[in-house]
Coordinates of C-alpha atoms in Angstrom, one line a residue:
X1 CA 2.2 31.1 -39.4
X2 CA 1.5 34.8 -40.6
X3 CA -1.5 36.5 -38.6
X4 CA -3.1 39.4 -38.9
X5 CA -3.9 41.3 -35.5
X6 CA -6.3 43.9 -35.6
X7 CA -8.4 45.6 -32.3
X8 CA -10.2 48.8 -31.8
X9 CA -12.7 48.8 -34.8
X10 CA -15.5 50.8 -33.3
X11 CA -17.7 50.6 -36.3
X12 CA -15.1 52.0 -38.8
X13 CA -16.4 49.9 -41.8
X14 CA -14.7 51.7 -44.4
X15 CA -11.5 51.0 -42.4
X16 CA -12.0 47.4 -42.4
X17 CA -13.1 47.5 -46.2
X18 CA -9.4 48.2 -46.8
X19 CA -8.1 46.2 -45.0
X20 CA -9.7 43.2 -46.4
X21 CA -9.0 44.4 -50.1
X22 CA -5.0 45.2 -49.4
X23 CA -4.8 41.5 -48.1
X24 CA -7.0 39.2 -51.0
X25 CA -3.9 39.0 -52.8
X26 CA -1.8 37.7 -49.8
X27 CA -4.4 36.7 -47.1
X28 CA -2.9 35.8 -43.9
X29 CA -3.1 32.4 -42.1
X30 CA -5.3 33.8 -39.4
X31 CA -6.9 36.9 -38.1
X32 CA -7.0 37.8 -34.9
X33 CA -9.3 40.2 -33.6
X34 CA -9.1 41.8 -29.9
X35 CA -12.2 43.1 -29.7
X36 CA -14.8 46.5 -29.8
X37 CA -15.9 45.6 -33.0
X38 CA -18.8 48.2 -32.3
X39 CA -19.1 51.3 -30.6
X40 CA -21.9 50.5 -27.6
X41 CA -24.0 49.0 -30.8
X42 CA -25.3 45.4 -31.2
X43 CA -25.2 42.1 -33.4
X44 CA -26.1 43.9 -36.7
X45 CA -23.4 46.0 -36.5
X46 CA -20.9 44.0 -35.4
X47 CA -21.8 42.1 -38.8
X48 CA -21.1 44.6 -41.0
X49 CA -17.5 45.7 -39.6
X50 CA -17.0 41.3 -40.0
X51 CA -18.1 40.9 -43.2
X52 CA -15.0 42.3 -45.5
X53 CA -13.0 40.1 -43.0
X54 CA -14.8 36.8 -43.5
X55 CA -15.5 37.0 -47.4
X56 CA -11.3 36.7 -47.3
X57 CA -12.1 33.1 -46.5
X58 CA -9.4 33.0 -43.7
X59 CA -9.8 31.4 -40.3
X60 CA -11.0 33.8 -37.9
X61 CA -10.5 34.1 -34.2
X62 CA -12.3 37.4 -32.4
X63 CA -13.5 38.5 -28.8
X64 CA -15.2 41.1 -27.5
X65 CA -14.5 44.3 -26.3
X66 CA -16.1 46.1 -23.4
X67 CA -17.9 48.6 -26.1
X68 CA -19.7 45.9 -27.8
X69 CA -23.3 45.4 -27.5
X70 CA -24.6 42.8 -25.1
X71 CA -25.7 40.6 -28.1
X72 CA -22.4 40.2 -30.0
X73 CA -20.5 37.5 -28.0
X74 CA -23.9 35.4 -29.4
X75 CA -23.2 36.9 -32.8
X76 CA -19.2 35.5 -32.7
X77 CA -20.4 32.2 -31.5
X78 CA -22.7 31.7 -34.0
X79 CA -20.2 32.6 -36.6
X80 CA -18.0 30.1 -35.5
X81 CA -15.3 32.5 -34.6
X82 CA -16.1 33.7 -30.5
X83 CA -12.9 32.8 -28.5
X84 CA -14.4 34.5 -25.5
X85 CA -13.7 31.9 -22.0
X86 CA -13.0 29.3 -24.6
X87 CA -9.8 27.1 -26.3
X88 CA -9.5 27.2 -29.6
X89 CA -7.7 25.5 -32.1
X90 CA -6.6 26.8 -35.6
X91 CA -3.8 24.8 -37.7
X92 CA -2.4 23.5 -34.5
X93 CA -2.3 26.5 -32.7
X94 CA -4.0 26.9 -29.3
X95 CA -5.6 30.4 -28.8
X96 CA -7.8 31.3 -25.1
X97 CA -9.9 34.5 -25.7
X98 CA -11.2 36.6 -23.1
X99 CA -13.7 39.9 -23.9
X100 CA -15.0 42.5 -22.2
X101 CA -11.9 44.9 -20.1
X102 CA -11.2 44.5 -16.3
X103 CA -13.5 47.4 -14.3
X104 CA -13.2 50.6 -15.6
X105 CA -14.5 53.9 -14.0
X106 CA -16.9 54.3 -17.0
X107 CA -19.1 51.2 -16.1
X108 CA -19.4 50.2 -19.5
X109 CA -21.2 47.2 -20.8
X110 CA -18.7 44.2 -20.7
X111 CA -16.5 44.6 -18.2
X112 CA -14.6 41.7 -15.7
X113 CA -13.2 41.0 -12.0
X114 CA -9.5 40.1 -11.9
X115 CA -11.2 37.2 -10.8
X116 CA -12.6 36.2 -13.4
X117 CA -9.7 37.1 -15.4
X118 CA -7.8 34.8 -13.9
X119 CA -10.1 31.7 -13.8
X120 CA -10.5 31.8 -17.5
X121 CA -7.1 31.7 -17.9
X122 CA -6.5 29.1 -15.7
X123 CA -9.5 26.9 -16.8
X124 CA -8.7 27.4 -20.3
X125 CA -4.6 27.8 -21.3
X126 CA -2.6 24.5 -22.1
X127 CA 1.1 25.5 -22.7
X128 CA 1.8 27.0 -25.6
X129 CA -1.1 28.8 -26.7
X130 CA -1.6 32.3 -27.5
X131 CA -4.1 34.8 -25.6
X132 CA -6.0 36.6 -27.1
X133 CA -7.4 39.1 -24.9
X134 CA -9.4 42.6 -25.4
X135 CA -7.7 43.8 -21.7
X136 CA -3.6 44.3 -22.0
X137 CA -1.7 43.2 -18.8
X138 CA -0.2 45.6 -16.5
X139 CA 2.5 47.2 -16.0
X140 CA 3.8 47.1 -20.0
X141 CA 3.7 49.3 -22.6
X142 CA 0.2 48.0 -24.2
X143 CA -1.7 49.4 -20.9
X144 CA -0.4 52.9 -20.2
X145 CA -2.9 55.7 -20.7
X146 CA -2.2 59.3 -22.0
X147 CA -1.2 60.4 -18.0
X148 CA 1.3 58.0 -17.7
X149 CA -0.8 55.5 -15.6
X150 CA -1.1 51.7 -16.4
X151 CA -4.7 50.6 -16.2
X152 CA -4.6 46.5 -17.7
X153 CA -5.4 43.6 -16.2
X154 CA -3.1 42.7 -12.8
X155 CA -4.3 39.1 -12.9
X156 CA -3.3 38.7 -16.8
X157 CA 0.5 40.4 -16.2
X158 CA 0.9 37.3 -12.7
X159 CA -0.6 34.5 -15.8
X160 CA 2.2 35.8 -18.2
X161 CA 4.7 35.7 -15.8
X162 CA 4.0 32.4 -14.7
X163 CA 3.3 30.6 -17.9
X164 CA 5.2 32.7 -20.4
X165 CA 2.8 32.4 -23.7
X166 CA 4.3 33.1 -26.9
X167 CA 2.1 35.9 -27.3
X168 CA -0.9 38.1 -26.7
X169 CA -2.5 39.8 -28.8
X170 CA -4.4 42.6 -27.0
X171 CA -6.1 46.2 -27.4
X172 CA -8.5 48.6 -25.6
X173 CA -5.9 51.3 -24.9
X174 CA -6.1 53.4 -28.0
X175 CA -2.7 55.6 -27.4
X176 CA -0.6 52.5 -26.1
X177 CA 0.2 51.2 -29.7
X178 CA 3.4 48.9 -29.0
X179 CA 5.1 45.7 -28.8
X180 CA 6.5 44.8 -25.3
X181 CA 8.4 41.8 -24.1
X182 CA 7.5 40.8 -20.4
X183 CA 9.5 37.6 -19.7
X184 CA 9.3 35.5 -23.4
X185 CA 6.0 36.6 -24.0
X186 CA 5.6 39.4 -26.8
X187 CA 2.7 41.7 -26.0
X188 CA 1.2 43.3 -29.1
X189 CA -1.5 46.4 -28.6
X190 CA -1.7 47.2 -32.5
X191 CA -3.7 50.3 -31.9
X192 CA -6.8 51.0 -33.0
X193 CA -8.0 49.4 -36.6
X194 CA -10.4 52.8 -36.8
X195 CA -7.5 54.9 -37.4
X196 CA -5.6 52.9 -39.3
X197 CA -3.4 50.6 -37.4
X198 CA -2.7 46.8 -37.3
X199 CA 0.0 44.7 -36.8
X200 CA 1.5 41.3 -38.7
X201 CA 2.3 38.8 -36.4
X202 CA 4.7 35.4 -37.2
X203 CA 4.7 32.7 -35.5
X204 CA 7.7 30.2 -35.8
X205 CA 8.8 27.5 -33.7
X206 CA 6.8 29.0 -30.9
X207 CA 8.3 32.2 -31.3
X208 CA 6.1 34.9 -32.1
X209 CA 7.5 38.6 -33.8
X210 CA 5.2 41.2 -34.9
X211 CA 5.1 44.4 -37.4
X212 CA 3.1 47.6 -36.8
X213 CA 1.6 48.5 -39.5
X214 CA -0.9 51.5 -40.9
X215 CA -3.2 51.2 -43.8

């Protein structure tokens, strides 16, 4: 399965314009999206960054980020497409979404306990699946900040190192574009769509591999 991972749109539709157009000749089996569709703006914009993606006719998969307004989880849903605290299925493949970030200094508008990290994870994952999740774990490559400092999700790294998932797909951390290994599990942080960047993911036999890429 070929997917295409993006993250980190904040309101960049010209950005996401070409993106959709450089893949209508060779669409992708699936897009992933990891979130901060919007920059602290609702439903109606969060519609027109989606729209070049969904008139490729591709399934879709997409959370939240913790810079999205507090009425776009209802705007995925509605679309069919919100993985947020949810299990879904595309082709066969498993995929448990979770939004929002883990607490942040900045107290911004979706943001989660380790807690609640955790149960969603655990009330959610079947072996196999894929996370998609806007928060990277700790501790890899996808989570360190400009200083130096790791700032993802504690609870997401102990899930990954228990249940090794073949991937996740994550974002939020603009400078800590990467692919890391932790265990079998490939952690992608394509860095953010509104410069730019994505990545091309493969999955085969439950082995995931992934490209950066820039538009």
């Amino acid at each position: 399965m070929r997917i295409l991972g993006i993250t980190d749109i904040h309101g960049r539709i010209s950005v996401v314009e070409k993106l959709a157009k450089s893949f209508e000749k060779e669409p992708p089996d699936l897009i992933m999206i990891a979130g901060d569709l919007t920059n602290f703006q609702g439903r109606e914009a969060a519609l027109r960054v989606l729209d070049p993606i969904l008139s490729l006719e591709v399934p879709t998969v997409a959370v939240f980020g913790n810079c999205d307004g507090r009425d776009v989880p209802e705007l995925l849903d509605e679309l069919g497409i919100g993985a947020h605290n949810r299990r879904i299925e595309v082709k066969g493949l498993g995929i448990v979404g979770i939004g929002g970030s883990n607490i942040t200094p900045f107290n911004t508008v979706w943001e989660l306990s380790e807690e609640e990290i955790d149960k969603i994870l655990r009330q959610n994952y079947m072996t196999g699946d894929l996370i998609l999740s806007h928060v990277p774990p700790y501790g890899t490559k996808a989570d360190r900040i400009s200083s130096g400092l790791h700032v993802g999700s504690k609870a997401l790294r102990k899930f990954i190192e228990e249940e090794q998932p073949p991937l996740v797909l994550t974002g939020h951390i603009h400078e800590a574009r990467s692919v890391d290994m932790l265990g079998e599990t490939l952690i992608v942080n394509p860095g953010p769509l509104f410069r730019g960047y994505y990545s091309e993911i493969r999955i085969e036999n439950g082995k995931a591999s992934a490209e950066l890429k820039r538009l």
